[in-house]
PDB file of N, CA and C in Angstrom:
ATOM      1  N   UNK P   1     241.333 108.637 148.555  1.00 94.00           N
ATOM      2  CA  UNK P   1     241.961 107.355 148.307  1.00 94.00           C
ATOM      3  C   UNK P   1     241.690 106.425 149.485  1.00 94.00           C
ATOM      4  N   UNK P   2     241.726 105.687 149.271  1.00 95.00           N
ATOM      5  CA  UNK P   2     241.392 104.234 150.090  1.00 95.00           C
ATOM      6  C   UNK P   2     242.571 103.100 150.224  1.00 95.00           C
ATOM      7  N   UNK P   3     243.100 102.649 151.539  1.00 96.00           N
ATOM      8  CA  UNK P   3     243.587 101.429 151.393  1.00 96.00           C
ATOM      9  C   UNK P   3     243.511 100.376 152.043  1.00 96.00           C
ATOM     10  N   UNK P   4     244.164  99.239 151.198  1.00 97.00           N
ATOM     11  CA  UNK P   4     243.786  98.345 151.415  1.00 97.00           C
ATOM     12  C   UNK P   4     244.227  97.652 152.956  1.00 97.00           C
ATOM     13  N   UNK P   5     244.133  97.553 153.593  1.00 96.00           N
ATOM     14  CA  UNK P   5     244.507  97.502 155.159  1.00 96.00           C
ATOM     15  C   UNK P   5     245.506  96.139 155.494  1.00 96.00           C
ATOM     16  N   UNK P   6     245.041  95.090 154.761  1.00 97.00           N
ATOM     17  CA  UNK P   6     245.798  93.811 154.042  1.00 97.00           C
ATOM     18  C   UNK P   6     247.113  93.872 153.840  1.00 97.00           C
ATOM     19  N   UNK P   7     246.773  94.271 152.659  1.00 97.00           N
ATOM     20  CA  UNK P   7     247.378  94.451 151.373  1.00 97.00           C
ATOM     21  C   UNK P   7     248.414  95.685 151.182  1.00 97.00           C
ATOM     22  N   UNK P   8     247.811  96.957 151.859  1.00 96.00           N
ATOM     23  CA  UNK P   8     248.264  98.000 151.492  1.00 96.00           C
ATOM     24  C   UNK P   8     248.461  98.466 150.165  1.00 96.00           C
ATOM     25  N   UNK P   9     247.312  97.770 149.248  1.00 97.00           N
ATOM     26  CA  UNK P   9     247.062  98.727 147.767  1.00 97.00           C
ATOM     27  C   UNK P   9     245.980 100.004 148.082  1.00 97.00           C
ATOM     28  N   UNK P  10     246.719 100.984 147.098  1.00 97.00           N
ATOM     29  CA  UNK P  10     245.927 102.188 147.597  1.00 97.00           C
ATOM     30  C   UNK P  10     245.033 102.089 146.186  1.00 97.00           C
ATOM     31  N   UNK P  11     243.759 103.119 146.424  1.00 96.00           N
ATOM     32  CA  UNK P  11     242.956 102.812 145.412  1.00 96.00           C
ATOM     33  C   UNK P  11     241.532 103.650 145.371  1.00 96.00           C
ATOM     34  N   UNK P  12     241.112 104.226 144.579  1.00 97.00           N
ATOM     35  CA  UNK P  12     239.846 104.941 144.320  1.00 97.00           C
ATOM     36  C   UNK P  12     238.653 104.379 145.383  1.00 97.00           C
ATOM     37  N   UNK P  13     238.098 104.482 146.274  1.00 96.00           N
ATOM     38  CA  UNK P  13     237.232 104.096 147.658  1.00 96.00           C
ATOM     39  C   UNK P  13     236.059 103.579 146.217  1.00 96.00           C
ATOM     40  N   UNK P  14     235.391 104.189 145.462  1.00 96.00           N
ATOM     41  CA  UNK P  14     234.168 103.846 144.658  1.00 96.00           C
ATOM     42  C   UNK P  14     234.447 102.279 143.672  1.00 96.00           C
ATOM     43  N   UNK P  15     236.168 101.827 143.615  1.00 97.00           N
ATOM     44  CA  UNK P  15     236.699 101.337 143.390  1.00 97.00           C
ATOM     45  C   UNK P  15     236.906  99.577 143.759  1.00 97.00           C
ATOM     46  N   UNK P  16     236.482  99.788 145.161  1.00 98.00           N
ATOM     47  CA  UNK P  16     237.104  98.638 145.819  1.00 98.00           C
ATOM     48  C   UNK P  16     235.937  97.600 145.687  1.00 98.00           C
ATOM     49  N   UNK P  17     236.348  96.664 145.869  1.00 98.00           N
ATOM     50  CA  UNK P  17     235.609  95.195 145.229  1.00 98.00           C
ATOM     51  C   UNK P  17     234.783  94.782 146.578  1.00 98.00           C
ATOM     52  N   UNK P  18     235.036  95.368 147.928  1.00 98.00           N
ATOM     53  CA  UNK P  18     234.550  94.745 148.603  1.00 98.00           C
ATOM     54  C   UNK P  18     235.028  95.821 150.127  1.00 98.00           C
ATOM     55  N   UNK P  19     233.984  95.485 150.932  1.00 98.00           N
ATOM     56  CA  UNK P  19     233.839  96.634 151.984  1.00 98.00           C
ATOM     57  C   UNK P  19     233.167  96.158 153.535  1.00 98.00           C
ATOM     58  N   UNK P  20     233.827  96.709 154.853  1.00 97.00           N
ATOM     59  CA  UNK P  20     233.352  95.932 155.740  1.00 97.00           C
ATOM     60  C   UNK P  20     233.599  97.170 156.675  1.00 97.00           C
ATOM     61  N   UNK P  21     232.558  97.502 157.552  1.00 96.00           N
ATOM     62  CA  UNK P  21     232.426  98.142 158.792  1.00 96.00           C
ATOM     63  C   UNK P  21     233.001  97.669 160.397  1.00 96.00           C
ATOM     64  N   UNK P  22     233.674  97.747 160.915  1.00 96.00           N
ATOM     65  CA  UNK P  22     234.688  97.658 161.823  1.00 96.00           C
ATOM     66  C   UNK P  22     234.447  98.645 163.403  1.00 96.00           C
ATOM     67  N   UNK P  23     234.021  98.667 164.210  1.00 94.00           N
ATOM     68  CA  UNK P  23     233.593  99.398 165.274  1.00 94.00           C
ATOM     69  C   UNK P  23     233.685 100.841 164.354  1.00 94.00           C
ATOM     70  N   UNK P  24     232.499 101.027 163.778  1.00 94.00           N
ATOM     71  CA  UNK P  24     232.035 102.090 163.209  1.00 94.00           C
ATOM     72  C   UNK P  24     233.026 103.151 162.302  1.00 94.00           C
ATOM     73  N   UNK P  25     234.083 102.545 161.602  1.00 94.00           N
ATOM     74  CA  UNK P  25     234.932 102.369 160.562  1.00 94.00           C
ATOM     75  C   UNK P  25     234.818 101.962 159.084  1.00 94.00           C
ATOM     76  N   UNK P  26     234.582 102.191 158.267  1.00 96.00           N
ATOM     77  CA  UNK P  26     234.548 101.988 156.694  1.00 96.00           C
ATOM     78  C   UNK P  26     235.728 100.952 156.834  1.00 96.00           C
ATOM     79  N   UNK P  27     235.855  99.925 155.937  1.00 97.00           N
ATOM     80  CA  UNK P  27     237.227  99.402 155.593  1.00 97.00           C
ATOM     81  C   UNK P  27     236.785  98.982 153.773  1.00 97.00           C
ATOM     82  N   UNK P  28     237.882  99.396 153.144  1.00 97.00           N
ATOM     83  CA  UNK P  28     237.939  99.092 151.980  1.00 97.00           C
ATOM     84  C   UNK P  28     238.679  97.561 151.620  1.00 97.00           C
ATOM     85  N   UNK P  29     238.633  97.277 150.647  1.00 98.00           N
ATOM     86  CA  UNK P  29     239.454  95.670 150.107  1.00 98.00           C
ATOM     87  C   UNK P  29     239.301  95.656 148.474  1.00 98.00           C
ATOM     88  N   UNK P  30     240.535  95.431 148.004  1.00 98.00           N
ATOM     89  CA  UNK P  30     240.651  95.313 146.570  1.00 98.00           C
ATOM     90  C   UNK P  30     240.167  93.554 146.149  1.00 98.00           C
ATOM     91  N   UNK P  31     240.247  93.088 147.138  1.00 98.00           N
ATOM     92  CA  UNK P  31     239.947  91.509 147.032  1.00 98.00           C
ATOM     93  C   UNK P  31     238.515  91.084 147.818  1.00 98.00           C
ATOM     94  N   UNK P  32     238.145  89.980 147.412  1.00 98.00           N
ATOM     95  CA  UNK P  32     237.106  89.490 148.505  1.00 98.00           C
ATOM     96  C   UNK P  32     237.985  88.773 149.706  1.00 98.00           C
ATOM     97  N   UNK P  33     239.439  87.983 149.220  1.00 98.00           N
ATOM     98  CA  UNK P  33     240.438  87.371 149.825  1.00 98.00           C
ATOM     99  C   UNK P  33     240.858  88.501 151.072  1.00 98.00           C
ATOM    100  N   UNK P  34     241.295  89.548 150.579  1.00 98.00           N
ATOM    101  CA  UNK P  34     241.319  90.621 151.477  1.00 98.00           C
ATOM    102  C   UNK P  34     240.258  90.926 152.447  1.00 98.00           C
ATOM    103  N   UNK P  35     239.563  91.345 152.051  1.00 98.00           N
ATOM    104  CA  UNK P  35     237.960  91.206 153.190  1.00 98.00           C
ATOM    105  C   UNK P  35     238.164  90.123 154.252  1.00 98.00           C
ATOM    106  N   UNK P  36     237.988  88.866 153.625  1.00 98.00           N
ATOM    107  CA  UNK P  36     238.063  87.475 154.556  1.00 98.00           C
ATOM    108  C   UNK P  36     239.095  87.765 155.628  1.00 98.00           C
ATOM    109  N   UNK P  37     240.140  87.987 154.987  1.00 98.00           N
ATOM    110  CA  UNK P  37     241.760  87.604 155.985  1.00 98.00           C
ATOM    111  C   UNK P  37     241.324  88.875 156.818  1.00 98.00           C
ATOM    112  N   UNK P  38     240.998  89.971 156.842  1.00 98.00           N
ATOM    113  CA  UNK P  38     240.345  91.221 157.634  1.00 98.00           C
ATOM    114  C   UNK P  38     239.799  90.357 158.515  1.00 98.00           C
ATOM    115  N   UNK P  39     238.515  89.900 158.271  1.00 98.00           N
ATOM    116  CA  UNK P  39     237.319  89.836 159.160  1.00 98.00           C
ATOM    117  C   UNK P  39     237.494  88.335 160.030  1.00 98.00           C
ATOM    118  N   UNK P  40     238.512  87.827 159.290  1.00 98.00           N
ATOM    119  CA  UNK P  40     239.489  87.045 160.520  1.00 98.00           C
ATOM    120  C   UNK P  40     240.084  87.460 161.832  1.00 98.00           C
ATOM    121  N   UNK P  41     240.369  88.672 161.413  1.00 96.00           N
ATOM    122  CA  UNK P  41     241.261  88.947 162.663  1.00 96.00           C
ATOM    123  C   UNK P  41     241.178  90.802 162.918  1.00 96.00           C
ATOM    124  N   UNK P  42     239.940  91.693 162.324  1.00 96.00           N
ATOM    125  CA  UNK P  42     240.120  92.813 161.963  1.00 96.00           C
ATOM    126  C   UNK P  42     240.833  93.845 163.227  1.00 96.00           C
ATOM    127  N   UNK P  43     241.140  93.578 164.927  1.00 94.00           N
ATOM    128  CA  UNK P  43     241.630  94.186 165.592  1.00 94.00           C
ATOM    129  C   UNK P  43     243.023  94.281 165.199  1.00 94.00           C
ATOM    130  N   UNK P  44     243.414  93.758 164.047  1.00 93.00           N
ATOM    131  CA  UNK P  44     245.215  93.491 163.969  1.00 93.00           C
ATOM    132  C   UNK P  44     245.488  94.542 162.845  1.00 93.00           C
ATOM    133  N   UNK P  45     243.981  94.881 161.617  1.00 89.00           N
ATOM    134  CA  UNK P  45     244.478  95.631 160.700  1.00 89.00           C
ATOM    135  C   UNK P  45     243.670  97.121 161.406  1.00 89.00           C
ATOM    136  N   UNK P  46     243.356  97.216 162.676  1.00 81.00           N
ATOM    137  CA  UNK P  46     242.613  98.641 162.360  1.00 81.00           C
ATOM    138  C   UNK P  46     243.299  99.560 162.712  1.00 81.00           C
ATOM    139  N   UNK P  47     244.394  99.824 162.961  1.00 75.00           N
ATOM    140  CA  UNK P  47     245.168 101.173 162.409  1.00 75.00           C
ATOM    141  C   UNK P  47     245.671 101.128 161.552  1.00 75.00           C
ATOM    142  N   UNK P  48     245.688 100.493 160.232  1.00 66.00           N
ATOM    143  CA  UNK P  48     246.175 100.621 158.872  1.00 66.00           C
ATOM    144  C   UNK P  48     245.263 101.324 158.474  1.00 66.00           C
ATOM    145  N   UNK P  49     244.260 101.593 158.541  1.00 60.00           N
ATOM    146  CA  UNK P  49     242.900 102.045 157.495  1.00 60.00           C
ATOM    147  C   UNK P  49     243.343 103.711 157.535  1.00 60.00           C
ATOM    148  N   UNK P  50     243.684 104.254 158.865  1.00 51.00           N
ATOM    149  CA  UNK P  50     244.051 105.457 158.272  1.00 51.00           C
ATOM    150  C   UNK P  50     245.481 106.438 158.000  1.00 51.00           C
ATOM    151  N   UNK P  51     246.349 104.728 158.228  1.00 45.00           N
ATOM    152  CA  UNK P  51     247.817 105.942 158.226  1.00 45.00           C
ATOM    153  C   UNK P  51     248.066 104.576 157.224  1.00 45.00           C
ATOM    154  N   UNK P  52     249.140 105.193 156.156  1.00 44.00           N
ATOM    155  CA  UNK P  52     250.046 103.975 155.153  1.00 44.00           C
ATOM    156  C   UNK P  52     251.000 103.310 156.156  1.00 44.00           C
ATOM    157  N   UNK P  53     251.049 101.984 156.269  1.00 40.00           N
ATOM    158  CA  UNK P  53     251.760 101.298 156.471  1.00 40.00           C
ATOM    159  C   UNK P  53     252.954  99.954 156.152  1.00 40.00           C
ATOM    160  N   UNK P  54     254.217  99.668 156.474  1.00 42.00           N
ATOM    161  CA  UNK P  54     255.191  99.073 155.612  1.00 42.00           C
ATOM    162  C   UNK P  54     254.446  98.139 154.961  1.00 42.00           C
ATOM    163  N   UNK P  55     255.196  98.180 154.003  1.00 45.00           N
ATOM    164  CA  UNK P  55     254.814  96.817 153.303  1.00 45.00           C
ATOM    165  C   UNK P  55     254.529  95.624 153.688  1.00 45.00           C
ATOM    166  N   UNK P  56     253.272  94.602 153.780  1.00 46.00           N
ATOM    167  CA  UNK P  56     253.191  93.201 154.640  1.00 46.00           C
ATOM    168  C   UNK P  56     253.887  92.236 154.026  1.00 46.00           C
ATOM    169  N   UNK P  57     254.043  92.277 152.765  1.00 50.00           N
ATOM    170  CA  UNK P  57     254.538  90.981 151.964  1.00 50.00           C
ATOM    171  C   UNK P  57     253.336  90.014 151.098  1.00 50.00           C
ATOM    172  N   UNK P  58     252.179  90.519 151.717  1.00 52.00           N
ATOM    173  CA  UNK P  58     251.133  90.209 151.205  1.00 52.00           C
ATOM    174  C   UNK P  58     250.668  89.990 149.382  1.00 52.00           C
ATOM    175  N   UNK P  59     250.501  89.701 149.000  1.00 53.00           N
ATOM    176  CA  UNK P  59     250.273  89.278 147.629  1.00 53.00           C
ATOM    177  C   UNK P  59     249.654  88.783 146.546  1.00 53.00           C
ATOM    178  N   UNK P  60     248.454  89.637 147.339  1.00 65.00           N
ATOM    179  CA  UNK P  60     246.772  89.058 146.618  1.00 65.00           C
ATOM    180  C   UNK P  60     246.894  89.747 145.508  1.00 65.00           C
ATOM    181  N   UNK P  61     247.045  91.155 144.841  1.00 63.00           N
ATOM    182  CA  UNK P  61     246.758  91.784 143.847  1.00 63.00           C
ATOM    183  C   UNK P  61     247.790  91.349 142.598  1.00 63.00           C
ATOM    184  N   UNK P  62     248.512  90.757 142.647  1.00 53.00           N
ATOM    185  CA  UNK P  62     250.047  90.532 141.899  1.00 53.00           C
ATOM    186  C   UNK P  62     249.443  89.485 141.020  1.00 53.00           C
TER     187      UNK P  62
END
């Protein structure tokens, strides 16, 4: 499973709409919106990628 680092939607990795490498890190994204807001600022989401984290409030997939 894969998540969304954003977002925190979890989701099939073969799945995700969109994908970005991060100091030699996979990152998944259910959005392209997701991707963007990542690669804005990706030092802020990179310990989400491998532990679940609270909910952001975030609200791209809805």
């Amino acid at each position: 499973m894969a998540l969304d680092p954003i977002c925190n939607m979890e989701f099939e990795e073969e799945k995700a709409v969109a994908t970005a490498v991060y100091e030699g890190k996979n990152y998944y994204f259910c959005s392209e919106a997701c991707k963007n807001e990542f690669l804005r600022t990706p030092w802020k989401y990179e310990s989400k990628a491998s532990s679940k984290a609270e909910e952001s409030g975030h609200s791209c997939c809805s």
